[in-house]
């Protein structure tokens, strides 16, 4: 890979399976998705609904290690978290599958309201000052978000 001036841009090699992976740090990001209190903390939405959160909690340490390594390497870190306006105006049709899921999970009670505890990133994965944090309102991180940018 070369720059506009024709000089080589540094790439990195990550030891991975089945083979090493070469990346361009200027065009690479680590994306941390849905690692928020509603899904992974005692007293969060999943916990209150009786959904086991052990697998989410088990993913915290390796995720933190990956984020820390990426920061040291100078990679961009992006956090995607689901959260809605207080009036749920961005949650989609209430009679659709997504609306039924949200109602079943108690979202109408504000557990996924933007900038509230449930939408905060887990304490062990707190974003750094240079990290990007984006909200999403669907399972997809690309639907009506700034992720492409």
Short mmCIF file of N, CA, C and O in Angstrom, two decimals:
data_model
loop_
_atom_site.label_atom_id
_atom_site.label_comp_id
_atom_site.label_asym_id
_atom_site.label_seq_id
_atom_site.Cartn_x
_atom_site.Cartn_y
_atom_site.Cartn_z
N UNK A 1 0.84 -1.16 0.00
CA UNK A 1 0.00 0.00 0.00
C UNK A 1 0.90 1.24 0.00
O UNK A 1 1.91 1.26 0.66
N UNK A 2 0.51 2.27 -0.73
CA UNK A 2 1.32 3.48 -0.80
C UNK A 2 0.47 4.70 -0.51
O UNK A 2 -0.75 4.68 -0.64
N UNK A 3 1.13 5.78 -0.10
CA UNK A 3 0.45 7.04 0.15
C UNK A 3 0.36 7.80 -1.16
O UNK A 3 0.87 7.38 -2.19
N UNK A 4 -0.28 8.98 -1.13
CA UNK A 4 -0.39 9.82 -2.32
C UNK A 4 0.98 10.22 -2.84
O UNK A 4 1.17 10.43 -4.02
N UNK A 5 1.97 10.33 -1.97
CA UNK A 5 3.32 10.72 -2.37
C UNK A 5 4.14 9.52 -2.82
O UNK A 5 5.31 9.65 -3.14
N UNK A 6 3.54 8.34 -2.81
CA UNK A 6 4.23 7.16 -3.30
C UNK A 6 5.06 6.43 -2.27
O UNK A 6 5.75 5.47 -2.60
N UNK A 7 5.02 6.85 -1.01
CA UNK A 7 5.78 6.15 0.02
C UNK A 7 4.92 5.07 0.65
O UNK A 7 3.70 5.19 0.71
N UNK A 8 5.56 4.05 1.11
CA UNK A 8 4.83 2.92 1.69
C UNK A 8 4.20 3.31 3.03
O UNK A 8 4.82 3.99 3.84
N UNK A 9 2.94 2.89 3.22
CA UNK A 9 2.27 3.09 4.50
C UNK A 9 2.55 1.86 5.35
O UNK A 9 2.51 0.74 4.84
N UNK A 10 2.83 2.05 6.63
CA UNK A 10 3.10 0.89 7.47
C UNK A 10 1.84 0.05 7.68
O UNK A 10 0.77 0.58 7.91
N UNK A 11 1.99 -1.23 7.57
CA UNK A 11 0.91 -2.14 7.90
C UNK A 11 1.33 -2.95 9.11
O UNK A 11 2.49 -2.94 9.51
N UNK A 12 0.38 -3.63 9.69
CA UNK A 12 0.66 -4.48 10.85
C UNK A 12 0.26 -5.90 10.52
O UNK A 12 -0.69 -6.10 9.77
N UNK A 13 0.94 -6.81 11.14
CA UNK A 13 0.54 -8.19 11.00
C UNK A 13 0.06 -8.68 12.36
O UNK A 13 0.74 -8.53 13.37
N UNK A 14 -1.13 -9.23 12.36
CA UNK A 14 -1.72 -9.79 13.58
C UNK A 14 -1.66 -11.31 13.46
O UNK A 14 -2.06 -11.88 12.45
N UNK A 15 -1.10 -11.94 14.49
CA UNK A 15 -1.05 -13.39 14.51
C UNK A 15 -2.47 -13.90 14.73
O UNK A 15 -3.08 -13.61 15.75
N UNK A 16 -2.99 -14.60 13.75
CA UNK A 16 -4.37 -15.08 13.81
C UNK A 16 -4.43 -16.45 13.16
O UNK A 16 -3.50 -16.89 12.50
N UNK A 17 -5.54 -17.13 13.36
CA UNK A 17 -5.77 -18.43 12.74
C UNK A 17 -6.88 -18.29 11.73
O UNK A 17 -7.83 -17.55 11.98
N UNK A 18 -6.80 -18.86 10.59
CA UNK A 18 -5.86 -19.90 10.20
C UNK A 18 -4.52 -19.35 9.72
O UNK A 18 -3.57 -20.12 9.54
N UNK A 19 -4.43 -18.04 9.50
CA UNK A 19 -3.16 -17.47 9.04
C UNK A 19 -3.05 -16.03 9.54
O UNK A 19 -4.06 -15.41 9.89
N UNK A 20 -1.85 -15.48 9.58
CA UNK A 20 -1.69 -14.09 10.02
C UNK A 20 -2.49 -13.14 9.14
O UNK A 20 -2.75 -13.42 7.97
N UNK A 21 -2.88 -12.03 9.71
CA UNK A 21 -3.71 -11.04 9.03
C UNK A 21 -2.95 -9.74 8.94
O UNK A 21 -2.44 -9.23 9.94
N UNK A 22 -2.85 -9.18 7.75
CA UNK A 22 -2.17 -7.90 7.55
C UNK A 22 -3.23 -6.81 7.50
O UNK A 22 -4.22 -6.92 6.77
N UNK A 23 -3.05 -5.76 8.32
CA UNK A 23 -4.02 -4.66 8.36
C UNK A 23 -3.32 -3.33 8.20
O UNK A 23 -2.14 -3.18 8.49
N UNK A 24 -4.09 -2.36 7.76
CA UNK A 24 -3.64 -0.97 7.66
C UNK A 24 -4.26 -0.23 8.85
O UNK A 24 -5.48 -0.05 8.88
N UNK A 25 -3.47 0.18 9.83
CA UNK A 25 -4.03 0.82 11.03
C UNK A 25 -4.86 2.07 10.72
O UNK A 25 -5.79 2.38 11.45
N UNK A 26 -4.55 2.76 9.65
CA UNK A 26 -5.30 3.97 9.31
C UNK A 26 -6.70 3.65 8.78
O UNK A 26 -7.56 4.53 8.75
N UNK A 27 -6.92 2.40 8.39
CA UNK A 27 -8.22 2.02 7.82
C UNK A 27 -8.89 0.90 8.61
O UNK A 27 -9.75 0.20 8.10
N UNK A 28 -8.46 0.71 9.85
CA UNK A 28 -8.94 -0.40 10.66
C UNK A 28 -9.50 0.12 11.98
O UNK A 28 -8.94 1.04 12.57
N UNK A 29 -10.59 -0.48 12.42
CA UNK A 29 -11.17 -0.13 13.72
C UNK A 29 -11.59 -1.39 14.44
O UNK A 29 -11.91 -2.41 13.82
N UNK A 30 -11.58 -1.32 15.76
CA UNK A 30 -12.16 -2.36 16.59
C UNK A 30 -13.53 -1.85 17.01
O UNK A 30 -13.66 -0.73 17.51
N UNK A 31 -14.55 -2.67 16.78
CA UNK A 31 -15.92 -2.27 17.12
C UNK A 31 -16.41 -3.14 18.27
O UNK A 31 -16.42 -4.37 18.17
N UNK A 32 -16.80 -2.50 19.36
CA UNK A 32 -17.33 -3.17 20.54
C UNK A 32 -18.85 -2.95 20.51
O UNK A 32 -19.31 -1.81 20.53
N UNK A 33 -19.60 -4.05 20.45
CA UNK A 33 -21.04 -3.95 20.21
C UNK A 33 -21.84 -4.42 21.42
O UNK A 33 -21.65 -5.53 21.92
N UNK A 34 -22.76 -3.58 21.87
CA UNK A 34 -23.77 -3.92 22.89
C UNK A 34 -23.20 -4.36 24.24
O UNK A 34 -23.87 -5.08 24.98
N UNK A 35 -22.01 -3.94 24.56
CA UNK A 35 -21.43 -4.29 25.87
C UNK A 35 -21.86 -3.21 26.87
O UNK A 35 -21.08 -2.39 27.32
N UNK A 36 -23.14 -3.27 27.22
CA UNK A 36 -23.73 -2.24 28.08
C UNK A 36 -24.45 -2.89 29.25
O UNK A 36 -24.72 -4.09 29.25
N UNK A 37 -24.75 -2.07 30.25
CA UNK A 37 -25.34 -2.57 31.50
C UNK A 37 -26.64 -3.35 31.29
O UNK A 37 -26.88 -4.34 31.97
N UNK A 38 -27.48 -2.91 30.37
CA UNK A 38 -28.77 -3.59 30.16
C UNK A 38 -28.58 -5.07 29.86
O UNK A 38 -29.41 -5.90 30.24
N UNK A 39 -27.48 -5.41 29.20
CA UNK A 39 -27.28 -6.79 28.76
C UNK A 39 -26.29 -7.57 29.63
O UNK A 39 -26.39 -8.80 29.70
N UNK A 40 -25.35 -6.90 30.29
CA UNK A 40 -24.29 -7.63 30.96
C UNK A 40 -24.09 -7.35 32.43
O UNK A 40 -23.12 -7.85 33.01
N UNK A 41 -24.97 -6.59 33.05
CA UNK A 41 -24.79 -6.28 34.48
C UNK A 41 -25.90 -6.88 35.32
O UNK A 41 -27.06 -6.94 34.87
N UNK A 42 -25.58 -7.30 36.54
CA UNK A 42 -26.64 -7.69 37.47
C UNK A 42 -27.60 -6.51 37.65
O UNK A 42 -27.18 -5.37 37.79
N UNK A 43 -28.88 -6.80 37.58
CA UNK A 43 -29.89 -5.75 37.69
C UNK A 43 -30.23 -5.10 36.36
O UNK A 43 -31.11 -4.26 36.29
N UNK A 44 -29.54 -5.51 35.29
CA UNK A 44 -29.85 -4.99 33.97
C UNK A 44 -31.05 -5.68 33.36
O UNK A 44 -31.63 -6.61 33.93
N UNK A 45 -31.44 -5.25 32.19
CA UNK A 45 -32.63 -5.75 31.51
C UNK A 45 -32.61 -7.27 31.34
O UNK A 45 -33.58 -7.94 31.66
N UNK A 46 -31.50 -7.83 30.84
CA UNK A 46 -31.44 -9.27 30.63
C UNK A 46 -31.53 -10.01 31.96
O UNK A 46 -32.26 -10.99 32.08
N UNK A 47 -30.78 -9.55 32.95
CA UNK A 47 -30.79 -10.19 34.26
C UNK A 47 -32.20 -10.19 34.85
O UNK A 47 -32.68 -11.23 35.33
N UNK A 48 -32.88 -9.07 34.79
CA UNK A 48 -34.24 -8.97 35.32
C UNK A 48 -35.22 -9.86 34.58
O UNK A 48 -36.20 -10.33 35.14
N UNK A 49 -34.96 -10.09 33.29
CA UNK A 49 -35.84 -10.93 32.47
C UNK A 49 -35.51 -12.42 32.63
O UNK A 49 -36.15 -13.26 32.02
N UNK A 50 -34.49 -12.73 33.44
CA UNK A 50 -34.11 -14.12 33.65
C UNK A 50 -33.20 -14.68 32.57
O UNK A 50 -32.99 -15.89 32.49
N UNK A 51 -32.66 -13.82 31.73
CA UNK A 51 -31.74 -14.25 30.69
C UNK A 51 -30.34 -14.30 31.31
O UNK A 51 -29.88 -13.31 31.86
N UNK A 52 -29.68 -15.45 31.24
CA UNK A 52 -28.34 -15.56 31.84
C UNK A 52 -27.37 -14.54 31.22
O UNK A 52 -27.32 -14.38 30.01
N UNK A 53 -26.60 -13.89 32.08
CA UNK A 53 -25.64 -12.89 31.60
C UNK A 53 -24.20 -13.37 31.75
O UNK A 53 -23.26 -12.64 31.45
N UNK A 54 -24.01 -14.61 32.16
CA UNK A 54 -22.68 -15.15 32.37
C UNK A 54 -21.80 -15.12 31.13
O UNK A 54 -20.61 -14.81 31.21
N UNK A 55 -22.38 -15.43 29.97
CA UNK A 55 -21.56 -15.43 28.75
C UNK A 55 -21.13 -14.01 28.37
O UNK A 55 -20.04 -13.81 27.86
N UNK A 56 -21.97 -13.04 28.65
CA UNK A 56 -21.61 -11.65 28.38
C UNK A 56 -20.51 -11.23 29.35
O UNK A 56 -19.50 -10.64 28.94
N UNK A 57 -20.67 -11.57 30.62
CA UNK A 57 -19.65 -11.21 31.59
C UNK A 57 -18.32 -11.91 31.28
O UNK A 57 -17.26 -11.32 31.46
N UNK A 58 -18.38 -13.15 30.77
CA UNK A 58 -17.16 -13.87 30.42
C UNK A 58 -16.44 -13.23 29.23
O UNK A 58 -15.24 -13.40 29.07
N UNK A 59 -17.17 -12.49 28.41
CA UNK A 59 -16.57 -11.84 27.24
C UNK A 59 -15.90 -10.51 27.58
O UNK A 59 -15.16 -9.96 26.76
N UNK A 60 -16.12 -10.00 28.79
CA UNK A 60 -15.59 -8.68 29.15
C UNK A 60 -14.06 -8.66 29.17
O UNK A 60 -13.44 -7.79 28.55
N UNK A 61 -13.43 -9.59 29.86
CA UNK A 61 -11.96 -9.57 29.97
C UNK A 61 -11.27 -9.71 28.61
O UNK A 61 -10.38 -8.92 28.29
N UNK A 62 -11.67 -10.66 27.76
CA UNK A 62 -11.02 -10.73 26.45
C UNK A 62 -11.31 -9.50 25.59
O UNK A 62 -10.46 -9.06 24.81
N UNK A 63 -12.50 -8.94 25.73
CA UNK A 63 -12.82 -7.72 24.97
C UNK A 63 -11.94 -6.57 25.45
O UNK A 63 -11.40 -5.81 24.63
N UNK A 64 -11.79 -6.44 26.76
CA UNK A 64 -10.93 -5.40 27.31
C UNK A 64 -9.49 -5.57 26.82
O UNK A 64 -8.84 -4.60 26.42
N UNK A 65 -9.00 -6.80 26.80
CA UNK A 65 -7.63 -7.06 26.33
C UNK A 65 -7.49 -6.67 24.86
O UNK A 65 -6.48 -6.07 24.46
N UNK A 66 -8.49 -6.99 24.04
CA UNK A 66 -8.44 -6.63 22.62
C UNK A 66 -8.47 -5.12 22.44
O UNK A 66 -7.72 -4.56 21.62
N UNK A 67 -9.31 -4.44 23.20
CA UNK A 67 -9.40 -2.97 23.11
C UNK A 67 -8.08 -2.34 23.54
O UNK A 67 -7.57 -1.42 22.88
N UNK A 68 -7.52 -2.81 24.63
CA UNK A 68 -6.25 -2.24 25.11
C UNK A 68 -5.13 -2.46 24.10
O UNK A 68 -4.32 -1.56 23.84
N UNK A 69 -5.07 -3.65 23.49
CA UNK A 69 -4.05 -3.92 22.47
C UNK A 69 -4.27 -3.03 21.25
O UNK A 69 -3.31 -2.50 20.67
N UNK A 70 -5.51 -2.85 20.87
CA UNK A 70 -5.81 -2.00 19.72
C UNK A 70 -5.42 -0.55 20.00
O UNK A 70 -4.88 0.13 19.12
N UNK A 71 -5.69 -0.08 21.20
CA UNK A 71 -5.29 1.29 21.56
C UNK A 71 -3.78 1.45 21.48
O UNK A 71 -3.28 2.44 20.95
N UNK A 72 -3.05 0.48 22.03
CA UNK A 72 -1.58 0.54 21.98
C UNK A 72 -1.08 0.57 20.54
O UNK A 72 -0.07 1.21 20.23
N UNK A 73 -1.79 -0.10 19.66
CA UNK A 73 -1.40 -0.15 18.25
C UNK A 73 -1.87 1.08 17.47
O UNK A 73 -1.56 1.22 16.30
N UNK A 74 -2.64 1.94 18.13
CA UNK A 74 -3.11 3.15 17.46
C UNK A 74 -4.35 2.96 16.61
O UNK A 74 -4.66 3.81 15.77
N UNK A 75 -5.08 1.88 16.83
CA UNK A 75 -6.31 1.64 16.07
C UNK A 75 -7.47 2.44 16.64
O UNK A 75 -7.50 2.73 17.84
N UNK A 76 -8.42 2.73 15.81
CA UNK A 76 -9.64 3.42 16.23
C UNK A 76 -10.52 2.42 16.97
O UNK A 76 -10.67 1.27 16.55
N UNK A 77 -11.12 2.87 18.07
CA UNK A 77 -12.06 2.05 18.84
C UNK A 77 -13.44 2.68 18.72
O UNK A 77 -13.61 3.88 18.97
N UNK A 78 -14.42 1.88 18.34
CA UNK A 78 -15.79 2.36 18.19
C UNK A 78 -16.69 1.49 19.06
O UNK A 78 -16.64 0.26 19.00
N UNK A 79 -17.50 2.13 19.87
CA UNK A 79 -18.49 1.43 20.68
C UNK A 79 -19.86 1.67 20.06
O UNK A 79 -20.24 2.81 19.81
N UNK A 80 -20.58 0.59 19.82
CA UNK A 80 -21.97 0.67 19.36
C UNK A 80 -22.85 0.22 20.50
O UNK A 80 -22.61 -0.84 21.10
N UNK A 81 -23.85 1.01 20.81
CA UNK A 81 -24.77 0.61 21.87
C UNK A 81 -26.19 0.94 21.45
O UNK A 81 -26.43 1.91 20.74
N UNK A 82 -27.11 0.10 21.89
CA UNK A 82 -28.50 0.31 21.54
C UNK A 82 -29.14 1.21 22.59
O UNK A 82 -28.90 1.05 23.79
N UNK A 83 -29.91 2.16 22.11
CA UNK A 83 -30.59 3.08 23.01
C UNK A 83 -31.61 3.90 22.25
O UNK A 83 -31.41 4.20 21.08
N UNK A 84 -32.67 4.24 22.92
CA UNK A 84 -33.80 4.91 22.28
C UNK A 84 -34.11 6.25 22.93
O UNK A 84 -33.77 6.49 24.09
N UNK A 85 -34.79 7.08 22.17
CA UNK A 85 -35.30 8.34 22.71
C UNK A 85 -36.32 7.98 23.79
O UNK A 85 -36.95 6.92 23.74
N UNK A 86 -36.51 8.84 24.80
CA UNK A 86 -37.45 8.52 25.88
C UNK A 86 -38.87 8.18 25.40
O UNK A 86 -39.54 7.35 26.00
N UNK A 87 -39.31 8.78 24.30
CA UNK A 87 -40.66 8.51 23.80
C UNK A 87 -40.70 7.32 22.83
O UNK A 87 -41.76 7.01 22.28
N UNK A 88 -39.57 6.66 22.62
CA UNK A 88 -39.44 5.50 21.73
C UNK A 88 -39.79 5.84 20.28
O UNK A 88 -40.09 4.95 19.48
N UNK A 89 -39.72 7.11 19.92
CA UNK A 89 -40.06 7.52 18.55
C UNK A 89 -39.09 6.94 17.52
O UNK A 89 -39.43 6.88 16.33
N UNK A 90 -37.94 6.49 17.94
CA UNK A 90 -36.97 5.91 17.02
C UNK A 90 -36.92 4.38 17.11
O UNK A 90 -36.03 3.74 16.57
N UNK A 91 -37.91 3.79 17.78
CA UNK A 91 -37.90 2.34 18.00
C UNK A 91 -38.64 1.56 16.93
O UNK A 91 -38.64 0.34 16.95
N UNK A 92 -39.27 2.21 15.98
CA UNK A 92 -39.99 1.51 14.93
C UNK A 92 -41.42 1.20 15.34
O UNK A 92 -41.90 1.61 16.41
N UNK A 93 -42.11 0.47 14.48
CA UNK A 93 -43.52 0.16 14.68
C UNK A 93 -43.73 -0.69 15.94
O UNK A 93 -43.07 -1.70 16.13
N UNK A 94 -44.66 -0.26 16.77
CA UNK A 94 -44.93 -1.00 18.01
C UNK A 94 -45.58 -2.36 17.75
O UNK A 94 -45.46 -3.26 18.57
N UNK A 95 -46.25 -2.50 16.60
CA UNK A 95 -46.90 -3.77 16.32
C UNK A 95 -46.03 -4.71 15.48
O UNK A 95 -46.44 -5.82 15.16
N UNK A 96 -44.81 -4.31 15.18
CA UNK A 96 -43.88 -5.16 14.45
C UNK A 96 -43.10 -6.06 15.39
O UNK A 96 -43.21 -5.97 16.62
N UNK A 97 -42.31 -6.94 14.83
CA UNK A 97 -41.52 -7.90 15.62
C UNK A 97 -40.59 -7.17 16.58
O UNK A 97 -40.46 -7.56 17.75
N UNK A 98 -39.93 -6.13 16.10
CA UNK A 98 -39.00 -5.37 16.95
C UNK A 98 -39.76 -4.72 18.10
O UNK A 98 -39.33 -4.75 19.24
N UNK A 99 -40.91 -4.13 17.80
CA UNK A 99 -41.72 -3.48 18.83
C UNK A 99 -42.18 -4.46 19.90
O UNK A 99 -42.16 -4.17 21.09
N UNK A 100 -42.59 -5.66 19.47
CA UNK A 100 -43.01 -6.69 20.43
C UNK A 100 -41.83 -7.12 21.30
O UNK A 100 -41.98 -7.32 22.51
N UNK A 101 -40.65 -7.27 20.70
CA UNK A 101 -39.46 -7.64 21.46
C UNK A 101 -39.17 -6.58 22.51
O UNK A 101 -38.93 -6.89 23.68
N UNK A 102 -39.19 -5.33 22.11
CA UNK A 102 -38.89 -4.24 23.05
C UNK A 102 -39.89 -4.20 24.19
O UNK A 102 -39.50 -4.05 25.35
N UNK A 103 -41.16 -4.36 23.88
CA UNK A 103 -42.17 -4.35 24.93
C UNK A 103 -41.99 -5.53 25.87
O UNK A 103 -42.09 -5.39 27.09
N UNK A 104 -41.70 -6.71 25.31
CA UNK A 104 -41.49 -7.92 26.13
C UNK A 104 -40.30 -7.74 27.07
O UNK A 104 -40.32 -8.20 28.20
N UNK A 105 -39.27 -7.04 26.59
CA UNK A 105 -38.07 -6.85 27.40
C UNK A 105 -38.19 -5.67 28.36
O UNK A 105 -37.28 -5.39 29.12
N UNK A 106 -39.31 -4.99 28.35
CA UNK A 106 -39.51 -3.89 29.29
C UNK A 106 -38.88 -2.59 28.87
O UNK A 106 -38.64 -1.72 29.70
N UNK A 107 -38.62 -2.44 27.59
CA UNK A 107 -38.00 -1.20 27.12
C UNK A 107 -38.89 0.00 27.40
O UNK A 107 -38.42 1.10 27.63
N UNK A 108 -40.20 -0.22 27.40
CA UNK A 108 -41.11 0.89 27.71
C UNK A 108 -40.87 1.44 29.11
O UNK A 108 -41.30 2.54 29.42
N UNK A 109 -40.19 0.68 29.95
CA UNK A 109 -39.88 1.14 31.30
C UNK A 109 -38.61 1.98 31.35
O UNK A 109 -38.13 2.32 32.42
N UNK A 110 -38.03 2.28 30.20
CA UNK A 110 -36.87 3.15 30.15
C UNK A 110 -35.53 2.47 30.31
O UNK A 110 -34.51 3.13 30.42
N UNK A 111 -35.48 1.13 30.30
CA UNK A 111 -34.21 0.45 30.53
C UNK A 111 -33.22 0.65 29.39
O UNK A 111 -32.03 0.45 29.59
N UNK A 112 -33.68 1.03 28.22
CA UNK A 112 -32.78 1.31 27.11
C UNK A 112 -32.92 2.75 26.62
O UNK A 112 -32.71 3.05 25.45
N UNK A 113 -33.25 3.63 27.52
CA UNK A 113 -33.32 5.05 27.18
C UNK A 113 -31.91 5.60 27.07
O UNK A 113 -31.06 5.33 27.93
N UNK A 114 -31.66 6.37 26.03
CA UNK A 114 -30.33 6.95 25.81
C UNK A 114 -29.85 7.70 27.05
O UNK A 114 -30.62 8.37 27.73
N UNK A 115 -28.56 7.54 27.29
CA UNK A 115 -27.86 8.26 28.35
C UNK A 115 -28.34 7.89 29.75
O UNK A 115 -28.15 8.66 30.69
N UNK A 116 -28.93 6.73 29.89
CA UNK A 116 -29.30 6.20 31.20
C UNK A 116 -28.40 5.01 31.50
O UNK A 116 -27.70 4.50 30.62
N UNK A 117 -28.42 4.51 32.72
CA UNK A 117 -27.54 3.43 33.17
C UNK A 117 -27.56 2.24 32.24
O UNK A 117 -26.52 1.68 31.90
N UNK A 118 -28.73 1.79 31.79
CA UNK A 118 -28.83 0.61 30.94
C UNK A 118 -28.11 0.73 29.62
O UNK A 118 -27.66 -0.27 29.06
N UNK A 119 -27.98 1.94 29.11
CA UNK A 119 -27.29 2.12 27.83
C UNK A 119 -25.81 2.47 28.01
O UNK A 119 -25.07 2.54 27.04
N UNK A 120 -25.38 2.67 29.24
CA UNK A 120 -23.96 2.94 29.49
C UNK A 120 -23.14 1.68 29.23
O UNK A 120 -23.57 0.56 29.52
N UNK A 121 -21.93 1.89 28.72
CA UNK A 121 -21.00 0.79 28.49
C UNK A 121 -20.58 0.22 29.85
O UNK A 121 -20.43 0.95 30.83
N UNK A 122 -20.39 -1.10 29.92
CA UNK A 122 -19.95 -1.75 31.15
C UNK A 122 -18.71 -1.05 31.70
O UNK A 122 -17.82 -0.66 30.94
N UNK A 123 -18.65 -0.92 33.01
CA UNK A 123 -17.57 -0.17 33.65
C UNK A 123 -16.18 -0.66 33.25
O UNK A 123 -15.27 0.14 33.06
N UNK A 124 -16.02 -1.97 33.10
CA UNK A 124 -14.71 -2.54 32.77
C UNK A 124 -14.27 -2.19 31.34
O UNK A 124 -13.12 -2.38 30.99
N UNK A 125 -15.19 -1.69 30.52
CA UNK A 125 -14.90 -1.38 29.13
C UNK A 125 -15.13 0.10 28.81
O UNK A 125 -15.33 0.47 27.66
N UNK A 126 -15.08 0.93 29.83
CA UNK A 126 -15.36 2.36 29.64
C UNK A 126 -14.57 2.93 28.46
O UNK A 126 -13.36 2.75 28.38
N UNK A 127 -15.28 3.60 27.55
CA UNK A 127 -14.58 4.19 26.40
C UNK A 127 -13.56 5.25 26.84
O UNK A 127 -13.76 5.96 27.82
N UNK A 128 -12.48 5.33 26.07
CA UNK A 128 -11.48 6.34 26.30
C UNK A 128 -11.87 7.65 25.64
O UNK A 128 -12.81 7.70 24.84
N UNK A 129 -11.14 8.70 25.94
CA UNK A 129 -11.45 10.02 25.40
C UNK A 129 -11.40 10.07 23.88
O UNK A 129 -12.12 10.84 23.25
N UNK A 130 -10.55 9.27 23.26
CA UNK A 130 -10.41 9.28 21.80
C UNK A 130 -11.31 8.27 21.10
O UNK A 130 -11.31 8.19 19.87
N UNK A 131 -12.06 7.50 21.87
CA UNK A 131 -12.94 6.49 21.28
C UNK A 131 -14.24 7.13 20.79
O UNK A 131 -14.64 8.20 21.26
N UNK A 132 -14.88 6.47 19.86
CA UNK A 132 -16.16 6.92 19.31
C UNK A 132 -17.25 6.05 19.90
O UNK A 132 -17.12 4.83 19.94
N UNK A 133 -18.34 6.68 20.34
CA UNK A 133 -19.49 5.96 20.87
C UNK A 133 -20.70 6.36 20.03
O UNK A 133 -21.01 7.54 19.91
N UNK A 134 -21.37 5.36 19.46
CA UNK A 134 -22.53 5.59 18.61
C UNK A 134 -23.73 4.81 19.13
O UNK A 134 -23.59 3.69 19.59
N UNK A 135 -24.90 5.43 19.02
CA UNK A 135 -26.14 4.72 19.31
C UNK A 135 -26.66 4.06 18.05
O UNK A 135 -26.45 4.53 16.94
N UNK A 136 -27.37 2.95 18.26
CA UNK A 136 -28.12 2.30 17.20
C UNK A 136 -29.51 2.00 17.74
O UNK A 136 -29.71 1.93 18.96
N UNK A 137 -30.47 1.85 16.83
CA UNK A 137 -31.85 1.58 17.25
C UNK A 137 -32.38 0.26 16.68
O UNK A 137 -33.57 -0.02 16.79
N UNK A 138 -31.49 -0.50 16.08
CA UNK A 138 -31.84 -1.81 15.54
C UNK A 138 -30.70 -2.76 15.85
O UNK A 138 -29.65 -2.35 16.33
N UNK A 139 -30.88 -4.04 15.54
CA UNK A 139 -29.79 -4.98 15.75
C UNK A 139 -28.59 -4.59 14.90
O UNK A 139 -27.45 -4.73 15.32
N UNK A 140 -28.84 -4.11 13.69
CA UNK A 140 -27.77 -3.70 12.79
C UNK A 140 -27.11 -2.41 13.27
O UNK A 140 -27.80 -1.48 13.68
N UNK A 141 -25.80 -2.37 13.18
CA UNK A 141 -25.08 -1.15 13.52
C UNK A 141 -25.02 -0.16 12.37
O UNK A 141 -24.52 0.94 12.52
N UNK A 142 -25.54 -0.54 11.20
CA UNK A 142 -25.49 0.32 10.03
C UNK A 142 -26.80 1.05 9.76
O UNK A 142 -26.81 2.05 9.07
N UNK A 143 -27.92 0.55 10.29
CA UNK A 143 -29.21 1.16 10.02
C UNK A 143 -29.31 2.51 10.72
O UNK A 143 -29.32 2.59 11.95
N UNK A 144 -29.36 3.57 9.94
CA UNK A 144 -29.53 4.93 10.42
C UNK A 144 -28.54 5.29 11.55
O UNK A 144 -28.91 5.90 12.55
N UNK A 145 -27.27 4.88 11.36
CA UNK A 145 -26.22 5.29 12.30
C UNK A 145 -25.12 5.99 11.51
O UNK A 145 -25.16 6.06 10.28
N UNK A 146 -24.13 6.47 12.23
CA UNK A 146 -22.98 7.14 11.62
C UNK A 146 -21.81 6.18 11.45
O UNK A 146 -20.70 6.61 11.20
N UNK A 147 -22.03 4.89 11.57
CA UNK A 147 -20.94 3.92 11.53
C UNK A 147 -20.16 3.98 10.22
O UNK A 147 -18.94 3.88 10.23
N UNK A 148 -20.83 4.15 9.10
CA UNK A 148 -20.12 4.23 7.82
C UNK A 148 -19.10 5.37 7.80
O UNK A 148 -18.06 5.26 7.17
N UNK A 149 -19.42 6.44 8.48
CA UNK A 149 -18.51 7.59 8.50
C UNK A 149 -17.27 7.27 9.29
O UNK A 149 -16.23 7.82 9.12
#
